[in-house]
Amino acid sequence: MPKLSDVSRHVRSKQAGPFWVTIDIWFDGEENFERYRESRGLSPEVFASLFGTDPALVKKIPVPELHLVKISYPRATPQGGVVERDMHSGQQYVRLLDVELG
Amino acid sequence: MRDELKLPVKILVPCGSLGAGVREDEVEYGLARGAHAIATDAGSTDSGAAYLATGKSKNSRGAVKRDLMILMKAHARTGIPVIIGSAGQAGGDLNVDWTRDILLEVAAELGLSPKIALLYSEQSRETIKAFNADGRISPLPPLGPLDDAAVDACAHIVALMGVEPYIAALEQGADVILGGRSTDPAVLASFPIWKGAGWGPSWHAGKVGECGAQCTEKRDSSGVLLSVGRDGFDVEPLAKDNYCARNGVSAHMLYENTDPYLLTEPGGQLDVRQVTYEELGDGRSVRVTGAVWNPRPYTMKLEGAGGGKFQTIMLVGIQDPDVLADVSGFESRFLDALYARARQTLPPEEQDDFHISIRMYGWNAVDGRPVPEGTPPPRELGVLFIATARTQDLANSIAHACNPYFFHYPARMDKELPSYGFAFSPADVPRGQVYEFKLNHVVSVSDPLELVRFEWVQADAQTQPAGGQENHYAKTE
C-alpha cells in the first residue's frame, strides 16, 4: 500500500481562522487522484486519531481540476493556547505523509 | 490581441499586507496601466490573538510608514483613492488610530491634505451582550452559543466589515480610507463594486488578490493589478518579470479557506463552482470569469481576543550522550522533577494553578506525540521550558526555582552532575501573557453600517509635525 507521500506532489497545512486547520493534498496526477480521493486513509476517523479532532466536523472537498483533495478540521485546541506548538498549523501536514492509502 | 473586459475597473494591490514592503517600480507599473484605486489590507488573524488583545501592530512603524509614503506619493500624482483595511494588523480601534497617526505624519511630510475616512468596527462588550441577548449572535463550529463569560474574557472585539462601509466612504469623497477589521476580499472588492463591476467578479478578484503576489508564479515580488469587469476579471503581477498562471490563480481559493468553492462574506456568499480560468496572450495575465454572488441576510463575523495567564521561558541546548540515548525517558523524569521543584517553592494557594511544559526540539517538540521505538538519537536537543502562571511574577519565580534543575538535571544519577548549554544570562525570559481568540460567531445586522462608526479627518498640510509632537488635524464628524 502506498503512503500519501508516494502519490502526492505537494501537501500543505495552514490555519483557516483560529479554530480550523485546512490541508491541501495535490496528488501527482489524475490517476492517483481518482484512485485515492476516497481512500480510507483520508477518512474522518484517521483525522480524529492523528489530530484529536471531532470526526463529525471533518470536511473533505475534492478539486478535480487541480487533482487536489482539501480536508479541513477543527483544531483540538484553539490557536495560541498554553500548549500551542504550531501557531499557524503549518507543520500539521507532516504526520499525514506516512499514512497508508488503501 | 488582448480582448478588453467591458468596463474594467483597475485596482492596484501593492502588497499582501501594508508594511510588508511595497515596491516603487511595481506601483509605477500599476499606475502606468491605468489603475483607478490602490487597495490593500494591513493585517489578519494569522499571527495570533496578541495583536487584537493588545491593540499593537505586527509590522513595525517604520515599515508601515515607508509603504504609506510610496502609496501617498502615488495618490498625490494621480488623485486615485488609497483604501486600506484591517489597519494595524487586528483592525481594532487602537490599531486604526496607530495607523492614522502614521498616515497624518506622512501627509504632513509630503505636504498633502487628503480627506481621510476612518472606519471603526470595534464593539464594546455591552453591545455584544445586548445583541446576544436579542438572539442576533450565532456560533460557527466548533464553538457553541455565546455566553457572557466569553465576552468578558475579550479585551477587544471587532466585527468584520464588508464592502458597504468602504463604498459609503467613497461616496462621500474619501481620498484615503483606513478601515478597521474587514474581510480581506472586501477591501479590494469595494471600489470595483462601487464603480459598477459585477459583484461576483469583484469579490472573487478580492479573494485572489488578498495576499498580493502570492497568486502569481514568482512570489518574491509584491503586488498584482486586478482589472474587474461585469462578468470577470483579469489578474496580472505588478512586477515586469513575473507572470500569473491558471493553476496558481485558481489555487488561491484554497488558501486559508476550508471550502475552495464557496466563501461566506458579509451579506452574501461567493460561489466559484462555475468559474473558468484562462491564460491570456500577453503571457502574464489570467482571465477569470463566472463567479456568482448570492446575497444572503447580512451577517458580520466577530473576532474577540483577550489575555490569560503569563509565561516565562528558558531554552537550553543538550549534547550529553546519556540524555540523547533515551530522550523520551529523560523528558518524563525531567518534567516530574521540575514540577516537584516548583511545588516546593510555591505558596500553598498557588499549588494547583500553574503549568510547566518542556518541548524537546530535535525530537518531538513540534507535534508532541510519542516518538516510535527504535528512532535513532538526535545529534543534539534544544529544550524549551515554559512556565505558565496567574501572574508574571509567579511565572518568573517558577522559572527561577527550576533554573538549577533545568541546568543540571542528570540523565543518570550515578554520575557527576552535567551542566547543559544556556545561550543567555539571565537564562529566563519573561514572555508576557498568553493571548487567545475567544469568539467564533457571527452577528446579524439590520444594516451593513449598523455596527460601523465613521470619522472624517482632513489632514492639514500646513502643519508640519516636529519629531515627537502630536499631529494636529481638523476632525469633523
Coordinates of C-alpha atoms in Angstrom, one line a residue:
Chain A
M1 CA 0.0 0.0 0.0
P2 CA 1.5 3.4 -0.9
K3 CA 1.9 6.2 1.5
L4 CA 0.5 9.6 0.9
S5 CA 3.9 11.0 0.2
D6 CA 4.4 8.3 -2.6
V7 CA 1.4 9.5 -4.6
S8 CA 1.3 13.3 -4.0
R9 CA 3.4 16.1 -5.3
H10 CA 2.7 18.5 -2.5
V11 CA 0.9 18.5 0.8
R12 CA 0.4 21.6 2.9
S13 CA -1.4 22.6 6.1
K14 CA -2.4 26.1 7.3
Q15 CA -4.8 27.6 9.8
A16 CA -8.1 28.7 8.4
G17 CA -9.0 31.1 11.2
P18 CA -8.1 30.5 14.8
F19 CA -10.3 27.4 15.2
W20 CA -9.7 25.4 12.0
V21 CA -6.9 23.8 10.1
T22 CA -7.1 23.1 6.4
I23 CA -4.9 20.6 4.5
D24 CA -4.4 20.6 0.7
I25 CA -3.2 17.4 -0.9
W26 CA -2.0 17.8 -4.5
F27 CA -1.9 14.3 -6.0
D28 CA 0.8 13.6 -8.6
G29 CA -1.8 13.2 -11.4
E30 CA -5.3 12.4 -12.3
E31 CA -4.8 8.6 -11.9
N32 CA -3.8 8.7 -8.3
F33 CA -6.2 11.5 -7.5
E34 CA -9.1 9.3 -8.8
R35 CA -7.7 6.2 -7.1
Y36 CA -7.1 7.6 -3.6
R37 CA -9.5 10.6 -3.3
E38 CA -11.9 8.4 -1.3
S39 CA -9.3 6.3 0.4
R40 CA -9.9 5.2 4.0
G41 CA -6.5 6.6 4.8
L42 CA -8.1 10.1 4.4
S43 CA -11.2 9.4 6.4
P44 CA -12.5 11.5 9.3
E45 CA -11.6 8.7 11.7
V46 CA -8.0 8.9 10.6
F47 CA -8.0 12.6 11.2
A48 CA -9.6 12.1 14.6
S49 CA -6.8 9.7 15.6
L50 CA -4.0 11.8 14.1
F51 CA -5.2 15.3 15.2
G52 CA -7.6 14.7 18.1
T53 CA -10.4 16.3 16.2
D54 CA -14.2 15.6 16.1
P55 CA -14.7 13.3 13.1
A56 CA -18.2 14.6 12.6
L57 CA -16.8 18.0 11.8
V58 CA -14.1 16.9 9.3
K59 CA -14.9 18.3 5.8
K60 CA -13.4 16.9 2.6
I61 CA -13.8 18.6 -0.7
P62 CA -12.1 17.2 -3.9
V63 CA -11.0 19.7 -6.5
P64 CA -10.7 17.6 -9.7
E65 CA -9.3 20.3 -11.9
L66 CA -6.2 20.6 -9.7
H67 CA -6.1 16.8 -8.8
L68 CA -6.4 18.0 -5.2
V69 CA -8.3 17.0 -2.1
K70 CA -8.9 19.6 0.6
I71 CA -9.6 18.4 4.1
S72 CA -10.4 20.7 7.0
Y73 CA -10.9 20.0 10.6
P74 CA -11.3 22.0 13.9
R75 CA -8.2 22.3 16.0
A76 CA -8.1 20.2 19.1
T77 CA -7.3 23.5 21.0
P78 CA -7.8 27.0 19.6
Q79 CA -4.8 28.8 18.1
G80 CA -2.3 30.2 20.7
G81 CA -3.2 28.5 23.9
V82 CA -0.9 27.5 26.7
V83 CA 0.1 24.2 25.0
E84 CA 0.4 25.7 21.5
R85 CA 3.1 24.0 19.4
D86 CA 2.3 25.1 15.9
M87 CA 0.7 28.6 15.9
H88 CA 0.0 28.6 12.1
S89 CA -0.7 24.9 11.8
G90 CA 1.9 24.9 9.0
Q91 CA 3.6 21.7 10.2
Q92 CA 0.4 19.6 10.8
Y93 CA 0.5 18.0 7.4
V94 CA 3.7 16.1 8.2
R95 CA 2.0 13.4 10.2
L96 CA -0.2 12.6 7.1
L97 CA 2.7 11.9 4.8
D98 CA 3.3 8.4 6.1
V99 CA -0.4 7.5 6.2
E100 CA -1.1 4.4 4.1
L101 CA -3.8 4.8 1.5
G102 CA -5.8 1.7 0.9
Chain B
M1 CA -4.6 41.0 -29.3
R2 CA -6.0 41.1 -25.9
D3 CA -9.7 41.5 -25.5
E4 CA -10.6 44.2 -23.2
L5 CA -13.1 43.4 -20.5
K6 CA -16.2 45.7 -20.6
L7 CA -15.9 48.5 -18.0
P8 CA -12.7 47.3 -16.4
V9 CA -12.1 48.8 -13.0
K10 CA -8.4 48.6 -12.2
I11 CA -7.3 48.0 -8.7
L12 CA -3.6 48.2 -7.8
V13 CA -2.9 45.8 -5.0
P14 CA 0.6 46.9 -3.9
C15 CA 1.3 44.1 -1.4
G16 CA -0.3 41.4 0.7
S17 CA -0.2 43.5 3.8
L18 CA 0.6 47.1 4.4
G19 CA 4.2 47.2 5.9
A20 CA 5.3 44.0 4.1
G21 CA 7.3 46.1 1.6
V22 CA 5.6 48.0 -1.3
R23 CA 7.9 48.4 -4.3
E24 CA 8.0 51.7 -6.1
D25 CA 8.7 50.2 -9.5
E26 CA 5.6 47.9 -9.1
V27 CA 3.4 50.8 -8.2
E28 CA 4.7 52.7 -11.2
Y29 CA 3.8 49.8 -13.4
G30 CA 0.2 49.7 -12.0
L31 CA -0.2 53.4 -12.4
A32 CA 1.0 53.3 -16.0
R33 CA -1.5 50.5 -16.6
G34 CA -4.2 53.0 -15.6
A35 CA -5.1 51.9 -12.0
H36 CA -8.3 53.6 -10.7
A37 CA -7.6 52.9 -7.0
I38 CA -5.0 51.4 -4.7
A39 CA -6.2 48.9 -2.1
T40 CA -4.6 46.5 0.4
D41 CA -5.3 45.0 3.7
A42 CA -2.9 45.6 6.6
G43 CA -3.4 42.5 8.7
S44 CA -5.2 39.3 9.6
T45 CA -5.7 37.0 12.5
D46 CA -3.0 34.6 11.2
S47 CA -0.3 35.6 13.6
G48 CA -2.4 35.0 16.7
A49 CA -4.6 36.8 19.1
A50 CA -1.9 39.1 20.7
Y51 CA -2.4 41.9 18.2
L52 CA -6.1 42.2 18.8
A53 CA -5.8 41.7 22.5
T54 CA -3.1 44.4 22.9
G55 CA -4.0 46.7 20.1
K56 CA -0.5 46.6 18.8
S57 CA 0.6 46.2 15.2
K58 CA 2.7 43.3 14.0
N59 CA 4.5 45.3 11.3
S60 CA 6.8 48.0 12.6
R61 CA 6.0 51.7 12.5
G62 CA 8.9 52.3 10.1
A63 CA 7.8 49.7 7.7
V64 CA 4.2 50.9 7.6
K65 CA 5.4 54.5 7.2
R66 CA 7.6 53.6 4.3
D67 CA 4.8 51.8 2.5
L68 CA 2.3 54.6 3.1
M69 CA 4.9 57.1 1.9
I70 CA 5.0 55.3 -1.5
L71 CA 1.3 54.9 -1.7
M72 CA 0.6 58.6 -0.8
K73 CA 3.1 59.8 -3.4
A74 CA 1.2 57.7 -5.9
H75 CA -2.1 59.3 -4.7
A76 CA -0.7 62.8 -4.9
R77 CA 0.4 62.3 -8.5
T78 CA -2.8 60.6 -9.8
G79 CA -5.6 61.5 -7.3
I80 CA -6.7 57.9 -7.1
P81 CA -8.0 56.8 -3.7
V82 CA -6.0 54.7 -1.3
I83 CA -8.0 52.0 0.5
I84 CA -6.6 50.2 3.5
G85 CA -8.4 47.6 5.6
S86 CA -7.7 45.8 8.8
A87 CA -5.4 48.6 9.8
G88 CA -2.7 47.9 12.2
Q89 CA -2.9 44.1 11.9
A90 CA -6.0 43.4 14.0
G91 CA -8.2 46.3 12.9
G92 CA -9.3 47.3 16.4
D93 CA -9.8 51.0 17.3
L94 CA -6.3 51.2 18.7
N95 CA -4.8 49.6 15.6
V96 CA -6.7 52.1 13.4
D97 CA -5.6 55.1 15.4
W98 CA -2.0 53.9 15.3
T99 CA -2.1 53.8 11.5
R100 CA -4.0 57.1 11.3
D101 CA -1.2 58.8 13.2
I102 CA 1.4 57.4 10.8
L103 CA -0.7 58.5 7.8
L104 CA -1.0 62.0 9.1
E105 CA 2.7 62.2 9.6
V106 CA 3.3 61.0 6.0
A107 CA 0.7 63.5 4.7
A108 CA 2.4 66.4 6.5
E109 CA 5.8 65.4 5.3
L110 CA 4.6 65.3 1.7
G111 CA 2.6 68.5 2.1
L112 CA -0.7 66.8 1.3
S113 CA -4.1 67.3 2.8
P114 CA -6.2 64.3 1.9
K115 CA -9.7 63.7 3.1
I116 CA -9.4 60.6 5.3
A117 CA -12.2 58.3 6.3
L118 CA -11.7 56.2 9.4
L119 CA -14.0 53.2 9.6
Y120 CA -14.2 51.7 13.1
S121 CA -15.8 48.3 13.7
E122 CA -14.7 47.6 17.3
Q123 CA -17.6 46.7 19.5
S124 CA -18.0 47.1 23.3
R125 CA -18.7 44.1 25.4
E126 CA -22.0 45.6 26.3
T127 CA -23.0 45.9 22.6
I128 CA -22.1 42.3 22.0
K129 CA -24.0 41.1 25.1
A130 CA -27.1 43.1 24.0
F131 CA -27.0 41.6 20.5
N132 CA -26.6 38.2 22.0
A133 CA -29.5 38.6 24.4
D134 CA -31.5 39.7 21.4
G135 CA -30.7 36.4 19.7
R136 CA -28.7 38.1 16.9
I137 CA -25.4 36.2 17.5
S138 CA -24.9 32.7 16.3
P139 CA -21.9 30.3 16.8
L140 CA -19.8 28.9 14.0
P141 CA -18.5 25.4 14.5
P142 CA -16.7 24.2 16.6
L143 CA -17.9 26.7 19.2
G144 CA -21.2 26.7 20.9
P145 CA -23.6 29.5 21.8
L146 CA -22.0 32.7 23.1
D147 CA -22.1 33.3 26.9
D148 CA -21.3 36.5 28.8
A149 CA -18.2 34.9 30.3
A150 CA -16.6 34.5 26.9
V151 CA -17.5 38.1 26.0
D152 CA -16.0 39.3 29.3
A153 CA -12.8 37.4 28.6
C154 CA -12.2 39.6 25.5
A155 CA -10.0 42.7 25.8
H156 CA -11.2 43.8 22.3
I157 CA -13.9 42.6 19.9
V158 CA -14.2 43.6 16.3
A159 CA -16.9 42.9 13.7
L160 CA -15.5 42.1 10.2
M161 CA -16.8 44.7 7.7
G162 CA -17.9 44.0 4.1
V163 CA -17.8 46.4 1.1
E164 CA -20.6 48.7 2.2
P165 CA -18.7 50.9 4.7
Y166 CA -15.9 51.4 2.1
I167 CA -18.5 52.3 -0.6
A168 CA -20.2 54.8 1.8
A169 CA -16.8 56.4 2.4
L170 CA -16.0 56.5 -1.4
E171 CA -19.5 58.0 -2.0
Q172 CA -18.6 60.9 0.4
G173 CA -15.4 61.6 -1.4
A174 CA -12.7 60.0 0.7
D175 CA -9.2 60.2 -0.7
V176 CA -7.9 57.7 1.8
I177 CA -9.9 55.1 3.7
L178 CA -8.4 53.5 6.8
G179 CA -10.7 50.7 7.7
G180 CA -10.8 48.7 10.9
R181 CA -11.2 44.9 10.7
S182 CA -12.6 43.8 7.4
T183 CA -12.6 40.7 5.4
D184 CA -9.6 40.7 3.2
P185 CA -11.5 40.4 -0.1
A186 CA -13.9 43.3 0.9
V187 CA -11.1 45.8 1.0
L188 CA -10.2 45.0 -2.7
A189 CA -13.8 44.4 -3.9
S190 CA -15.3 47.7 -2.6
F191 CA -14.0 50.0 -5.3
P192 CA -15.0 47.9 -8.3
I193 CA -18.4 47.2 -6.9
W194 CA -18.9 51.0 -6.3
K195 CA -17.9 51.6 -9.9
G196 CA -20.4 49.1 -11.2
A197 CA -18.3 46.0 -11.8
G198 CA -20.0 42.6 -11.2
W199 CA -20.4 41.6 -7.5
G200 CA -19.2 38.0 -8.2
P201 CA -16.1 39.0 -10.2
S202 CA -15.3 41.8 -7.7
W203 CA -15.5 39.5 -4.6
H204 CA -13.6 36.8 -6.4
A205 CA -10.9 39.3 -7.6
G206 CA -10.7 40.4 -4.0
K207 CA -10.1 36.9 -2.8
V208 CA -7.5 36.1 -5.4
G209 CA -5.6 39.4 -4.8
E210 CA -5.8 39.5 -1.0
C211 CA -2.2 38.3 -0.5
G212 CA -0.8 40.4 -3.3
A213 CA 1.7 38.4 -5.5
Q214 CA 1.0 35.1 -3.7
C215 CA -1.3 34.1 -6.5
T216 CA 1.5 34.7 -9.1
E217 CA 4.3 32.4 -10.1
K218 CA 7.2 34.4 -8.6
R219 CA 6.3 35.0 -5.0
D220 CA 9.3 37.2 -4.3
S221 CA 7.5 40.1 -5.9
S222 CA 4.9 42.1 -4.1
G223 CA 1.7 43.1 -5.8
V224 CA -0.9 42.5 -8.5
L225 CA -3.2 44.5 -10.7
L226 CA -6.9 43.4 -10.8
S227 CA -9.0 44.6 -13.8
V228 CA -12.6 43.9 -12.9
G229 CA -15.4 43.9 -15.3
R230 CA -19.1 42.9 -15.4
D231 CA -18.6 39.2 -15.9
G232 CA -15.0 38.5 -14.9
F233 CA -11.6 39.9 -14.0
D234 CA -8.0 39.8 -15.1
V235 CA -5.1 39.4 -12.7
E236 CA -1.6 40.2 -13.6
P237 CA 1.5 40.8 -11.5
L238 CA 2.9 44.3 -10.9
A239 CA 6.5 43.1 -11.4
K240 CA 7.5 43.0 -15.0
D241 CA 9.4 39.7 -14.8
N242 CA 6.6 37.9 -13.1
Y243 CA 3.5 36.2 -14.5
C244 CA 0.3 34.6 -13.5
A245 CA -0.7 31.0 -14.4
R246 CA -4.0 29.3 -14.5
N247 CA -3.4 26.9 -11.6
G248 CA -1.7 29.4 -9.4
V249 CA -4.6 31.8 -9.6
S250 CA -7.3 29.1 -9.1
A251 CA -5.3 27.6 -6.2
H252 CA -5.6 30.8 -4.2
M253 CA -9.2 29.9 -3.4
L254 CA -7.8 27.1 -1.3
Y255 CA -5.6 29.2 0.8
E256 CA -6.6 29.6 4.5
N257 CA -10.1 28.6 3.5
T258 CA -12.0 25.5 4.4
D259 CA -14.1 25.4 1.2
P260 CA -12.4 26.2 -2.2
Y261 CA -15.7 26.9 -4.0
L262 CA -17.9 28.8 -1.5
L263 CA -16.8 31.7 0.5
T264 CA -19.2 33.3 3.0
E265 CA -18.8 37.1 3.2
P266 CA -20.8 39.9 4.8
G267 CA -24.2 40.0 3.0
G268 CA -23.6 37.0 0.7
Q269 CA -21.8 34.0 -0.5
L270 CA -19.2 33.9 -3.3
D271 CA -19.7 30.8 -5.5
V272 CA -16.9 30.0 -7.9
R273 CA -18.0 26.5 -8.9
Q274 CA -18.6 27.5 -12.5
V275 CA -15.5 29.7 -12.8
T276 CA -13.2 29.3 -15.8
Y277 CA -9.5 30.4 -15.7
E278 CA -7.8 31.3 -19.0
E279 CA -4.2 32.4 -19.6
L280 CA -4.1 35.4 -21.9
G281 CA -1.9 36.0 -24.9
D282 CA 0.2 38.6 -23.1
G283 CA 1.9 35.7 -21.2
R284 CA 1.4 37.3 -17.8
S285 CA -2.4 37.7 -17.1
V286 CA -5.1 35.2 -16.3
R287 CA -8.7 35.9 -17.0
V288 CA -11.3 34.6 -14.5
T289 CA -14.9 34.5 -15.4
G290 CA -18.1 33.1 -14.0
A291 CA -18.1 33.9 -10.3
V292 CA -21.5 34.3 -8.8
W293 CA -22.5 36.4 -5.7
N294 CA -25.5 35.1 -3.9
P295 CA -26.9 37.7 -1.5
R296 CA -27.8 36.4 2.0
P297 CA -29.1 38.1 5.2
Y298 CA -26.3 40.4 6.3
T299 CA -24.0 38.9 9.0
M300 CA -20.6 40.0 10.2
K301 CA -18.1 37.7 11.7
L302 CA -16.9 38.6 15.2
E303 CA -13.3 38.3 16.4
G304 CA -12.6 38.7 20.1
A305 CA -9.3 38.2 21.9
G306 CA -8.1 38.5 25.4
G307 CA -5.0 37.9 27.6
G308 CA -4.9 35.0 30.0
K309 CA -2.1 33.7 32.2
F310 CA 1.6 34.7 32.0
Q311 CA 4.6 32.7 30.8
T312 CA 8.3 32.6 31.5
I313 CA 10.6 30.6 29.2
M314 CA 14.1 29.2 29.3
L315 CA 16.0 27.4 26.5
V316 CA 18.9 25.0 26.9
G317 CA 21.0 23.0 24.5
I318 CA 22.0 19.4 25.2
Q319 CA 24.5 17.2 23.6
D320 CA 25.1 14.9 26.6
P321 CA 25.2 11.4 25.2
D322 CA 23.4 10.0 28.2
V323 CA 20.4 12.3 27.6
L324 CA 20.4 11.6 23.8
A325 CA 20.5 7.8 24.4
D326 CA 17.0 7.9 25.9
V327 CA 15.3 11.2 25.2
S328 CA 11.8 10.2 26.0
G329 CA 12.7 8.6 29.3
F330 CA 14.7 11.6 30.2
E331 CA 11.9 14.0 29.3
S332 CA 9.4 12.3 31.5
R333 CA 11.8 12.2 34.6
F334 CA 12.9 15.8 33.9
L335 CA 9.3 17.1 33.8
D336 CA 8.4 15.3 37.0
A337 CA 11.5 16.8 38.7
L338 CA 10.7 20.3 37.5
Y339 CA 7.1 20.1 38.8
A340 CA 8.3 18.8 42.2
R341 CA 10.8 21.6 42.4
A342 CA 8.2 24.2 41.6
R343 CA 5.7 22.9 44.1
Q344 CA 8.4 23.0 46.9
T345 CA 8.8 26.7 46.3
L346 CA 5.3 28.0 45.6
P347 CA 2.9 29.1 48.4
P348 CA 0.0 26.7 49.2
E349 CA -2.7 28.8 47.4
E350 CA -0.8 28.6 44.1
Q351 CA -0.1 24.9 44.1
D352 CA -2.8 23.9 41.6
D353 CA -2.8 27.0 39.4
F354 CA 0.4 26.7 37.3
H355 CA 1.6 24.7 34.3
I356 CA 5.1 23.6 33.2
S357 CA 5.8 22.4 29.7
I358 CA 9.0 21.2 28.2
R359 CA 9.5 20.9 24.5
M360 CA 12.2 18.7 23.1
Y361 CA 13.3 20.4 19.9
G362 CA 15.1 18.0 17.6
W363 CA 12.9 15.2 19.0
N364 CA 9.2 15.7 19.2
A365 CA 8.6 19.4 20.1
V366 CA 6.5 20.3 17.1
D367 CA 3.9 17.5 17.3
G368 CA 4.3 16.5 21.0
R369 CA 3.5 12.9 20.1
P370 CA 5.4 9.8 21.4
V371 CA 8.4 9.0 19.2
P372 CA 8.4 5.5 17.7
E373 CA 10.7 3.0 19.4
G374 CA 14.0 2.5 17.6
T375 CA 14.2 6.1 16.5
P376 CA 17.9 7.0 16.4
P377 CA 19.2 9.6 18.8
P378 CA 19.4 13.2 17.6
R379 CA 22.8 14.9 17.5
E380 CA 21.6 17.5 20.0
L381 CA 18.5 18.8 21.6
G382 CA 17.0 22.2 22.2
V383 CA 14.8 22.0 25.3
L384 CA 12.3 24.8 25.8
F385 CA 10.9 25.3 29.3
I386 CA 7.6 27.1 29.6
A387 CA 6.1 28.1 33.0
T388 CA 2.6 29.4 32.9
A389 CA 1.0 31.0 35.9
R390 CA -1.5 33.6 37.1
T391 CA 1.0 36.5 37.2
Q392 CA 4.3 37.3 35.5
D393 CA 5.9 37.3 39.0
L394 CA 4.7 33.8 39.7
A395 CA 5.8 32.5 36.3
N396 CA 9.2 34.1 36.9
S397 CA 9.5 32.6 40.3
I398 CA 8.7 29.1 38.9
A399 CA 11.5 29.6 36.3
H400 CA 13.9 30.8 39.0
A401 CA 13.1 27.8 41.2
C402 CA 13.5 25.4 38.3
N403 CA 16.6 27.0 36.9
P404 CA 19.2 24.9 38.7
Y405 CA 17.4 21.7 37.7
F406 CA 16.9 22.8 34.1
F407 CA 20.7 23.5 34.0
H408 CA 21.9 20.3 35.8
Y409 CA 19.3 17.6 35.9
P410 CA 21.2 14.4 35.1
A411 CA 20.2 11.5 32.9
R412 CA 22.0 9.1 35.2
M413 CA 22.0 9.6 38.9
D414 CA 25.2 7.6 39.4
K415 CA 27.4 10.2 37.6
E416 CA 28.6 13.7 38.3
L417 CA 26.1 16.4 37.6
P418 CA 26.1 17.6 34.0
S419 CA 25.8 21.3 33.0
Y420 CA 23.8 22.0 29.9
G421 CA 24.2 24.8 27.4
F422 CA 22.4 28.0 28.1
A423 CA 22.5 30.7 25.4
F424 CA 21.7 33.7 27.7
S425 CA 22.2 35.2 31.1
P426 CA 19.9 35.5 32.8
A427 CA 18.5 32.3 31.3
D428 CA 14.9 33.1 32.0
V429 CA 12.8 35.3 29.6
P430 CA 9.6 36.8 30.9
R431 CA 7.4 36.3 27.9
G432 CA 4.2 38.1 28.9
Q433 CA 0.6 36.9 28.6
V434 CA -0.9 34.1 26.6
Y435 CA -3.4 35.6 24.2
E436 CA -6.3 33.7 22.8
F437 CA -9.2 34.2 20.4
K438 CA -12.5 33.7 22.3
L439 CA -15.1 34.2 19.7
N440 CA -16.1 32.3 16.5
H441 CA -19.5 33.8 16.0
V442 CA -21.5 35.9 13.6
V443 CA -23.8 38.8 14.3
S444 CA -26.9 39.6 12.3
V445 CA -27.3 43.3 11.5
S446 CA -30.3 45.1 10.0
D447 CA -28.0 47.4 8.0
P448 CA -24.3 46.9 6.9
L449 CA -23.4 50.2 8.7
E450 CA -25.2 49.4 12.0
L451 CA -22.0 48.4 13.8
V452 CA -19.6 50.7 11.9
R453 CA -18.6 54.2 13.1
F454 CA -17.3 56.8 10.7
E455 CA -14.9 59.5 11.5
W456 CA -13.5 62.1 9.0
V457 CA -10.1 63.7 9.2
Q458 CA -8.9 66.4 7.0
A459 CA -5.1 66.3 7.1
D460 CA -3.6 69.7 7.4
A461 CA -0.7 70.2 5.0
Q462 CA 0.3 73.5 6.7
T463 CA 1.1 71.8 10.0
Q464 CA 4.5 70.2 9.9
P465 CA 4.8 67.9 12.8
A466 CA 8.0 68.2 14.8
G467 CA 9.6 65.0 16.0
G468 CA 7.8 63.5 19.0
Q469 CA 5.0 66.0 18.9
E470 CA 1.4 65.1 18.4
N471 CA 0.0 65.6 15.0
H472 CA -2.5 68.4 14.5
Y473 CA -5.5 67.8 12.4
A474 CA -9.0 69.0 12.0
K475 CA -11.6 66.4 12.9
T476 CA -15.1 66.5 11.5
E477 CA -17.9 64.2 12.3

